[in-house]
Tab-separated table of C-alpha atoms in Angstrom:
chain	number	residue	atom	x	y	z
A	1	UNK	CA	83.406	-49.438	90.454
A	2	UNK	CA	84.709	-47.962	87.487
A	3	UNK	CA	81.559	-48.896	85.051
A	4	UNK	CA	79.256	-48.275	87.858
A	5	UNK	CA	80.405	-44.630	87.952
A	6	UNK	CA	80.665	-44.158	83.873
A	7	UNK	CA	77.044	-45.610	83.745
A	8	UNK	CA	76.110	-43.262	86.267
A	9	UNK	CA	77.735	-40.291	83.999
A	10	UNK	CA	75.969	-41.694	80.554
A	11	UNK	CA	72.510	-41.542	83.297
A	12	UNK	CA	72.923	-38.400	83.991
A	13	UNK	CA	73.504	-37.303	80.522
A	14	UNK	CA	70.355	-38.887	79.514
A	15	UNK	CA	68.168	-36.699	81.724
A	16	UNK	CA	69.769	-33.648	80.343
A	17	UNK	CA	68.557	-35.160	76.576
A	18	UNK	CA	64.861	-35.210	78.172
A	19	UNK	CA	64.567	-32.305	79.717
A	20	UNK	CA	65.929	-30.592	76.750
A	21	UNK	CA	63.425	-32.225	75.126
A	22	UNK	CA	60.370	-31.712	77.524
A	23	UNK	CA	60.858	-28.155	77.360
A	24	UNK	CA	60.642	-28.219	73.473
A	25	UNK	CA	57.645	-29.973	73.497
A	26	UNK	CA	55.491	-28.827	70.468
A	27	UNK	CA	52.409	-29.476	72.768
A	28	UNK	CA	53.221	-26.337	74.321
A	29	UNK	CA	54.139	-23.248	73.548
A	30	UNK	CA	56.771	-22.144	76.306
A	31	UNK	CA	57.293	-18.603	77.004
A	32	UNK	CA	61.165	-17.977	79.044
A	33	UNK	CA	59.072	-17.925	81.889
A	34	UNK	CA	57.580	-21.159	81.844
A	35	UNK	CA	60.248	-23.148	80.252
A	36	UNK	CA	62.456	-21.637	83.154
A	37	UNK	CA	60.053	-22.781	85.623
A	38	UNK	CA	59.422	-26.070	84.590
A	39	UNK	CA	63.695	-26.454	84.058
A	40	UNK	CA	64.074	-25.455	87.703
A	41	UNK	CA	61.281	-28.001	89.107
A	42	UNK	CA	62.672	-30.344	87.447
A	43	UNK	CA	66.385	-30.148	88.230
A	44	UNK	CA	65.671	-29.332	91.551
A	45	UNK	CA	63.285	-32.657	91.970
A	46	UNK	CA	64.055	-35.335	89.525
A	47	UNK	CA	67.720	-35.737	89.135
A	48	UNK	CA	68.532	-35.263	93.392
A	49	UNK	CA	68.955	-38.185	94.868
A	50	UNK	CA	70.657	-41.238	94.743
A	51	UNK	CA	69.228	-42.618	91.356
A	52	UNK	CA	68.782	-46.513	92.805
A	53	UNK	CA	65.775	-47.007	90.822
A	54	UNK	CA	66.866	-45.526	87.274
A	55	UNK	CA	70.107	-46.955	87.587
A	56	UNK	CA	68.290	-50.192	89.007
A	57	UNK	CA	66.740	-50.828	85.483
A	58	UNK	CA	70.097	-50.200	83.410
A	59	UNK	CA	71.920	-52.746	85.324
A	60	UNK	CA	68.905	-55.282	85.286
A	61	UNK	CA	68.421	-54.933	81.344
A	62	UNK	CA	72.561	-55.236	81.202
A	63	UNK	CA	72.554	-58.174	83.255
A	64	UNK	CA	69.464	-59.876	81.627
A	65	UNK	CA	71.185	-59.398	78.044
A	66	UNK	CA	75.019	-60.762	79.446
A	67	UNK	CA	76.824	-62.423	76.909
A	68	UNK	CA	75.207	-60.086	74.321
A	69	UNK	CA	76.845	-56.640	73.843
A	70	UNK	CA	74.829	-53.702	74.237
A	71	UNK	CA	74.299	-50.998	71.584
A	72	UNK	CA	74.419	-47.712	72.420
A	73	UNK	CA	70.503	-47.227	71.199
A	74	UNK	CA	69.779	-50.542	73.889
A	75	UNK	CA	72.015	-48.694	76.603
A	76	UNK	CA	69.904	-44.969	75.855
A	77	UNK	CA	66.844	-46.247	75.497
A	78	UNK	CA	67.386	-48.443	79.241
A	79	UNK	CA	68.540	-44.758	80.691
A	80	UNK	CA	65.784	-43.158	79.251
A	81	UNK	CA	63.413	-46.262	81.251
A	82	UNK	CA	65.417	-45.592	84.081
A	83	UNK	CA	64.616	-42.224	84.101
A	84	UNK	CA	60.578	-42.249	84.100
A	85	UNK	CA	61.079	-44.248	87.048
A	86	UNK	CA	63.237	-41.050	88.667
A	87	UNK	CA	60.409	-39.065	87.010
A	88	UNK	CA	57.951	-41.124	88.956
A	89	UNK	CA	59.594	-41.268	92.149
A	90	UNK	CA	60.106	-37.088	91.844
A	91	UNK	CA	56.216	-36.815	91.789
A	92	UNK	CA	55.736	-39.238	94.356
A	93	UNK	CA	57.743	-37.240	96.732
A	94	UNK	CA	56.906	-33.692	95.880
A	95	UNK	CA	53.128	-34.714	96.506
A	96	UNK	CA	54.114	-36.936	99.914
A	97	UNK	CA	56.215	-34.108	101.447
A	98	UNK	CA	53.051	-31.641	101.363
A	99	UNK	CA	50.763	-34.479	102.778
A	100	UNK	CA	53.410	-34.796	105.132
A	101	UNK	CA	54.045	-31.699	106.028
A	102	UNK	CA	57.523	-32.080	105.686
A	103	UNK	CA	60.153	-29.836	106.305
A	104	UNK	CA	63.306	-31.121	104.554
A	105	UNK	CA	63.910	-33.723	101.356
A	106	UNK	CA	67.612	-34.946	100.286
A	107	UNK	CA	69.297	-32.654	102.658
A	108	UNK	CA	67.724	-29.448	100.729
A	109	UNK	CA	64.087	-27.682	101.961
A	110	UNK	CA	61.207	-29.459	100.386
A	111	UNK	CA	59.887	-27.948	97.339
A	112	UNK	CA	56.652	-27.047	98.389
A	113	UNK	CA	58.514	-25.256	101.156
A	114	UNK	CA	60.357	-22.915	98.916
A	115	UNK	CA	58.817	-19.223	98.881
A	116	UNK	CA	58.295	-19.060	95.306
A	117	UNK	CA	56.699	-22.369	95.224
A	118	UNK	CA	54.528	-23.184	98.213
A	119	UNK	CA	50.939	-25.224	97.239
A	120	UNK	CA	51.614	-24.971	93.220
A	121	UNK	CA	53.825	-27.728	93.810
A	122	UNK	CA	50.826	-29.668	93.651
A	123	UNK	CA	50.606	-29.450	89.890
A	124	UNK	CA	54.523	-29.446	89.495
A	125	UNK	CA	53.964	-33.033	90.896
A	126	UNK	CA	51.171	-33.808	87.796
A	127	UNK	CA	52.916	-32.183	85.348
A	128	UNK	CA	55.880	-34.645	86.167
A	129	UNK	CA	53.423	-37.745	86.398
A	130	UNK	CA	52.407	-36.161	83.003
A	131	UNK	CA	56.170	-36.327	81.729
A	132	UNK	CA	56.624	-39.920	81.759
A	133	UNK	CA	53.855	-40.162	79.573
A	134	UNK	CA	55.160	-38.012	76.911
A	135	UNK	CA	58.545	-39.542	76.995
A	136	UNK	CA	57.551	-43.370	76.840
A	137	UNK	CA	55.466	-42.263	73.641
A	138	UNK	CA	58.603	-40.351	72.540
A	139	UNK	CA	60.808	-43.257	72.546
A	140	UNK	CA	58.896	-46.098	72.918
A	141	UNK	CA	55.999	-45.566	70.411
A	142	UNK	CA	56.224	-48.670	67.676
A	143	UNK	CA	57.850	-51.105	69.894
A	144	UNK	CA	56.171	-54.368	70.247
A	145	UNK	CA	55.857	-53.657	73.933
A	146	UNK	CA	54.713	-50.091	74.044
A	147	UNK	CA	51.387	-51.164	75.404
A	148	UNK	CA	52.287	-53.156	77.810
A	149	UNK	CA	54.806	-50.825	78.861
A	150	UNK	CA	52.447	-47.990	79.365
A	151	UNK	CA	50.130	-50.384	81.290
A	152	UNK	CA	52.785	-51.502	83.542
A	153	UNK	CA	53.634	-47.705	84.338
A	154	UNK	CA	49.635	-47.066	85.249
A	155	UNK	CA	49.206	-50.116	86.841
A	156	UNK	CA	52.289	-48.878	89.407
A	157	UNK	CA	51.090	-45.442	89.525
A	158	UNK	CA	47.782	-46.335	90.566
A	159	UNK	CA	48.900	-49.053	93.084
A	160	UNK	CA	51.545	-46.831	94.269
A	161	UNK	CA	48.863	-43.757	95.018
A	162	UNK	CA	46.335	-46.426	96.610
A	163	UNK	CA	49.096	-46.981	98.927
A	164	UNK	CA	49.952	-43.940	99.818
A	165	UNK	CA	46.067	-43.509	100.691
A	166	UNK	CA	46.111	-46.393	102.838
A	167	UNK	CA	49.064	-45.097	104.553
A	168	UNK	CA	47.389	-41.599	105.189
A	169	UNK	CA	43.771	-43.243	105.953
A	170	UNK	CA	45.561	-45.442	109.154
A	171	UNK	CA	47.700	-42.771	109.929
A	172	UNK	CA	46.406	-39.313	109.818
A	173	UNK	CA	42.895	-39.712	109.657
A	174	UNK	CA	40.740	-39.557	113.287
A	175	UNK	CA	41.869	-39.678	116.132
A	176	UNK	CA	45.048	-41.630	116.688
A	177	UNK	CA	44.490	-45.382	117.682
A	178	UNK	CA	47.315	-47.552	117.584
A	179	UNK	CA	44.811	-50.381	117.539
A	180	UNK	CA	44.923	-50.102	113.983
A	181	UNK	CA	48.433	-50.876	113.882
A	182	UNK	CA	48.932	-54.846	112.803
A	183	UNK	CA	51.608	-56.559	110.839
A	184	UNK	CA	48.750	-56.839	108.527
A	185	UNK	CA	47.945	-53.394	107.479
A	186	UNK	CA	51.660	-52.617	107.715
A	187	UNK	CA	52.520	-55.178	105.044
A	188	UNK	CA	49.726	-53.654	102.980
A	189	UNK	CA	50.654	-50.388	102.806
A	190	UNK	CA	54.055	-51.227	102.080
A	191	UNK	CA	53.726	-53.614	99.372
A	192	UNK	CA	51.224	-51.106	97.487
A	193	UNK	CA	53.788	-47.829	98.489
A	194	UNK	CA	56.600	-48.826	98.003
A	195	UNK	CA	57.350	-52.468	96.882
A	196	UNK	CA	55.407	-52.029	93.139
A	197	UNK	CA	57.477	-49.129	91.950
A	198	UNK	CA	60.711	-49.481	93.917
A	199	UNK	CA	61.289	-53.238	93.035
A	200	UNK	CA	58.989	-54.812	90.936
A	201	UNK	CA	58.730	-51.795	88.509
A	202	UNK	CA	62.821	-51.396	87.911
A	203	UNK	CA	62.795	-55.043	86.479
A	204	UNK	CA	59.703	-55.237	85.099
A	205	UNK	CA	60.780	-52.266	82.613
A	206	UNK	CA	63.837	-53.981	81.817
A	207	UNK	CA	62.259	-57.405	81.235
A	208	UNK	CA	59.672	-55.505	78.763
A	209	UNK	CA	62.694	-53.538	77.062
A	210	UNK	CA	64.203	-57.533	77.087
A	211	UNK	CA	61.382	-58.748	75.159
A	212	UNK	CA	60.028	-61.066	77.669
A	213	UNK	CA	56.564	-61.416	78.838
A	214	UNK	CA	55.805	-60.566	82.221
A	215	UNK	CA	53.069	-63.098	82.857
A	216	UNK	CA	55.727	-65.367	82.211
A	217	UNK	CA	57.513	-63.909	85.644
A	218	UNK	CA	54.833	-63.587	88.460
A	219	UNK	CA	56.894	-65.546	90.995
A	220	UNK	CA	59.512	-62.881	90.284
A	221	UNK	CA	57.321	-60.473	91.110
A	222	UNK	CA	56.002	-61.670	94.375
A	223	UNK	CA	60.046	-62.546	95.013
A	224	UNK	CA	60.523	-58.420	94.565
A	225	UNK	CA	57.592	-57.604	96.912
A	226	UNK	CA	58.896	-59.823	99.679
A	227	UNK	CA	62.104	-57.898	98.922
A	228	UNK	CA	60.287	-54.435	99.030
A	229	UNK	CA	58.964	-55.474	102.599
A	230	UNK	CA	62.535	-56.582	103.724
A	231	UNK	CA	63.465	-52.787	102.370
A	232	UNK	CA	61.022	-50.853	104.445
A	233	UNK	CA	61.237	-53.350	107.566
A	234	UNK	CA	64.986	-52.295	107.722
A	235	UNK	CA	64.280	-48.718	106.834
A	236	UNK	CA	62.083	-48.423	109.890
A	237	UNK	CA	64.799	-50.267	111.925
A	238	UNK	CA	67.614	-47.654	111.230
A	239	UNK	CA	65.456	-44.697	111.696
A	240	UNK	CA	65.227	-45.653	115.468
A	241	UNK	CA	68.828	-47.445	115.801
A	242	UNK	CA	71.050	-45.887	112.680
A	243	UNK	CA	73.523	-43.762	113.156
A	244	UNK	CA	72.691	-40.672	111.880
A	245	UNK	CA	75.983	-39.506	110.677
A	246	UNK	CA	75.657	-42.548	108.596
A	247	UNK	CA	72.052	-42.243	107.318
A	248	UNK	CA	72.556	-38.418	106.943
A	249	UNK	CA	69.231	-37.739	108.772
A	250	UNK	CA	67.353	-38.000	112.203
A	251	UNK	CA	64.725	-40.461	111.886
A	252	UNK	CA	61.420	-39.282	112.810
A	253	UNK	CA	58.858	-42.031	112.787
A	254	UNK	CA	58.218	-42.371	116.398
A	255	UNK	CA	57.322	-38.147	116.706
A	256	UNK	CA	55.413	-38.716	112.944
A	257	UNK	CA	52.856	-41.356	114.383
A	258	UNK	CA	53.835	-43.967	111.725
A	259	UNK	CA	53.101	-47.423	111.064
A	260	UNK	CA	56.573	-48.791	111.375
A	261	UNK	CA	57.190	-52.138	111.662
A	262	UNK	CA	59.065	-51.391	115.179
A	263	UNK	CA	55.615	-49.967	116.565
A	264	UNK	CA	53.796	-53.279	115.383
A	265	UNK	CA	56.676	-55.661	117.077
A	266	UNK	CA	56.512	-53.396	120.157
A	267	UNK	CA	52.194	-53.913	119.789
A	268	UNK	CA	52.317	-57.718	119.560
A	269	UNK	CA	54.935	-57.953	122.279
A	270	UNK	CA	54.002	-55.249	125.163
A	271	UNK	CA	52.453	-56.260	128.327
A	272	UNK	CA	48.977	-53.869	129.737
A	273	UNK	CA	52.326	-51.693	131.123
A	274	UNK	CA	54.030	-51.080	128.064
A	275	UNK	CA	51.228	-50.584	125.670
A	276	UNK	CA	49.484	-48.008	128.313
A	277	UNK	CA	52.990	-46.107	127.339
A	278	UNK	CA	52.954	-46.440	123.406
A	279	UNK	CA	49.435	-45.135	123.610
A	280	UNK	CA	50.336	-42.055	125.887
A	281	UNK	CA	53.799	-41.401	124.091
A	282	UNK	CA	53.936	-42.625	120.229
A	283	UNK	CA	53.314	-39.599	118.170
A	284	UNK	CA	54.874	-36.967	120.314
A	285	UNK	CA	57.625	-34.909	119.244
A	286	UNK	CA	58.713	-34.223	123.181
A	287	UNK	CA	62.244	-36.303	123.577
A	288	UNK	CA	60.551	-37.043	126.969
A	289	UNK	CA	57.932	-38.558	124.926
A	290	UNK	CA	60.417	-40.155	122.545
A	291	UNK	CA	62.806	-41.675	125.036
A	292	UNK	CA	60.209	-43.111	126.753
A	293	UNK	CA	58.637	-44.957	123.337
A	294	UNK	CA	62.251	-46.057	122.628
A	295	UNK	CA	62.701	-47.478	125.988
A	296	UNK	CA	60.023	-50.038	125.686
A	297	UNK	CA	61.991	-50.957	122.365
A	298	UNK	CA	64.680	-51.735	124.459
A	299	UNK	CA	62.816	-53.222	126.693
A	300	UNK	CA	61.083	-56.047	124.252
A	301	UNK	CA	64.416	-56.866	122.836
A	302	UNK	CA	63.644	-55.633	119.917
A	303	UNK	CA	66.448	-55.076	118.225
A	304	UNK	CA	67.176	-59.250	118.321
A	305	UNK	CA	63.579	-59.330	117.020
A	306	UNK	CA	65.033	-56.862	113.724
A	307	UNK	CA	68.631	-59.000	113.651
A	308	UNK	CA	66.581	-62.525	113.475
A	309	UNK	CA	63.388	-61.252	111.045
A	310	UNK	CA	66.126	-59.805	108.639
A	311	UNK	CA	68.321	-63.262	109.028
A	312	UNK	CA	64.527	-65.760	107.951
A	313	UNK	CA	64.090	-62.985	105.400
A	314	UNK	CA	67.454	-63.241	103.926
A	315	UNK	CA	67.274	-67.188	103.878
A	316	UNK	CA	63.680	-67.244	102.799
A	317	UNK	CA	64.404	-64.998	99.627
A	318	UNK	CA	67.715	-66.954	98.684
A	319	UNK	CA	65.757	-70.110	98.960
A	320	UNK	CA	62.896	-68.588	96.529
A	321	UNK	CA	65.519	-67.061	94.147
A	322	UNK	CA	67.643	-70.149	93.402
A	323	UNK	CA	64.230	-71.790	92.636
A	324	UNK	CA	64.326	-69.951	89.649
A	325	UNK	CA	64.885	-70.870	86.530
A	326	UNK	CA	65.908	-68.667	84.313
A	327	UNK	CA	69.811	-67.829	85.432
A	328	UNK	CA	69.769	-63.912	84.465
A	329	UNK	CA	66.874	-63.615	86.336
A	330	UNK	CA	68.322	-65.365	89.559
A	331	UNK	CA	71.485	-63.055	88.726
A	332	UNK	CA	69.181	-60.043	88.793
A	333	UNK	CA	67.456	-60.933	91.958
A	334	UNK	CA	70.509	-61.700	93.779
A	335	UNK	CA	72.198	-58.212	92.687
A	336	UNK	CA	69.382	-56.251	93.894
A	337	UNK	CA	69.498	-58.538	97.113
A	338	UNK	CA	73.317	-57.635	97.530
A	339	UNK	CA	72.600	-54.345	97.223
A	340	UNK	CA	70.069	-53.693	100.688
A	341	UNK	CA	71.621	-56.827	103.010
A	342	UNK	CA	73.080	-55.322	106.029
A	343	UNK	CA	72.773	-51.719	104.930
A	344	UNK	CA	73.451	-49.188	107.322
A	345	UNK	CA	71.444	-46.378	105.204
């Protein structure tokens, strides 16, 4: 615990070094307007949340270089990694909360939703895409893996916003059809949404700032999807069953319409009865509505259906990681496994 929370302090010291930074940049010439603008989009957005995926890439490059110690250039320059990935996810979720239409984000109003702010949040959320450029060419410029490593972050991006169109092309678009709902299409979007940059793209940094090759590590890869899935799949279980004092929200997904892997069960499993109720009740916001949706839930059983998915998953991604060679690699894959078994949040 204790070097989990003094790597947490040297993180958060980092972003304070790039920001300072950012707003110096010579490619623009900041008046005390802009530069406090851009300071307060970016403190309110980038440093907020629980930092899993910065932190993520510092403890996979630590673990992937054990025995060796750490410098403090190896340890910065990790942070600073770590950080284009909270730079990343910041964009990501300024730009989903408006296609949203969200009201709330990390227990504060959205920023979008601020007064001041409203639809020129849409830039804020390029000009932070833009960031990560200017700080991997800061850093990173020289390094035998520079071009890989700005690949890797395009390749993500692009997957990432793909996903996100997916998501908003079954969802939103036309009239709503729950037809479209399969386990399918919601493995799709998830892989592209959220496995790439939430799993794959934390050690993939870390294996670049490593030295290794990443064609060398494609079963790893499709190891960290499977793991992505096993993320959202118990994501979408809690916001129905969680305890919200725990998860420090009210989940949402049955009133939003979304493809959750509870609505897909509940698909496959419903009788002509059931299904004529998901069709007249999911996507309401009425706790009538609501109620009624989580009912047939109940109904199906399918919180055993959650309990014995998450139990195959478990065993099926043990199985795949101890197949693995390379022992800091199985090390990494097992801490990140540790970290989402049997969350509650």
């Amino acid at each position: 615990m204790a070097r989990d929370g003094e790597t947490r302090s040297r993180f958060l010291r980092v972003y304070d070094c790039l920001k300072d930074e950012l707003l110096r940049d010579p490619l623009f010439d900041h008046t005390e307007e802009t530069r406090r603008r851009v300071e307060e989009m970016l403190d309110y957005n980038v440093p907020r949340g629980k930092l899993n995926r910065g932190l993520a890439i510092v403890e996979t490059y630590r673990l992937l270089k054990e025995g060796d110690e750490l410098s403090e250039e190896e340890i910065f320059l990790a942070c600073v990694l770590g950080w284009c990935n909270e730079w990343l996810q910041a964009c990501l979720l300024i730009l989903d909360d408006i296609m949203d239409n969200s009201h709330t984000r990390r227990g504060q109003l959205c920023w979008y939703k601020l007064p001041e702010v409203g639809l020129h949040a849409i830039n804020d959320g390029v000009l932070i895409k833009c960031h990560i450029h200017r700080i991997i060419k800061r850093y990173f410029r020289g390094k035998p893996f520079y071009e890989n490593l700005m690949e890797l972050c395009d390749e993500v991006g692009l997957q990432t916003s793909l996903g996100q169109m997916l998501d908003l092309i079954v969802t939103h678009e036309g009239e709503k059809d729950l037809s479209n709902y399969t386990m399918a299409v919601y493995r799709r979007i998830v892989q592209y949404k959220t496995s790439y940059y939430s799993f794959y793209l934390p050690v993939a940094c870390a294996l670049l700032l490593a030295g290794e090759n990443l064609d060398d590590f494609i079963d790893v890869k499709n190891i960290l999807v499977e793991m992505g899935i096993y993320f959202q799949v118990q994501d979408d279980y809690l916001d129905c069953f969680g305890d919200p004092k725990v998860m420090g929200k009210i989940g949402t997904d049955i009133e939003d319409y979304k493809c959750s892997w509870l609505v897909v069960q509940a698909l496959e499993r419903a009788n002509d009865n059931q299904r004529r109720v998901l069709y007249e009740n999911y996507g309401k916001s009425d706790s009538v509505s609501v109620a009624k949706v989580k009912n047939i839930y109940e109904e199906l059983n399918l919180q055993d259906v959650f309990f014995k998915y998450g139990l195959a998953s478990y065993e099926h991604l043990i199985s795949s990681i101890e197949a693995q060679p390379n022992a800091a690699v199985r090390e990494v894959l097992e801490w990140f496994l540790r970290k989402i078994h049997c969350r509650q949040k």
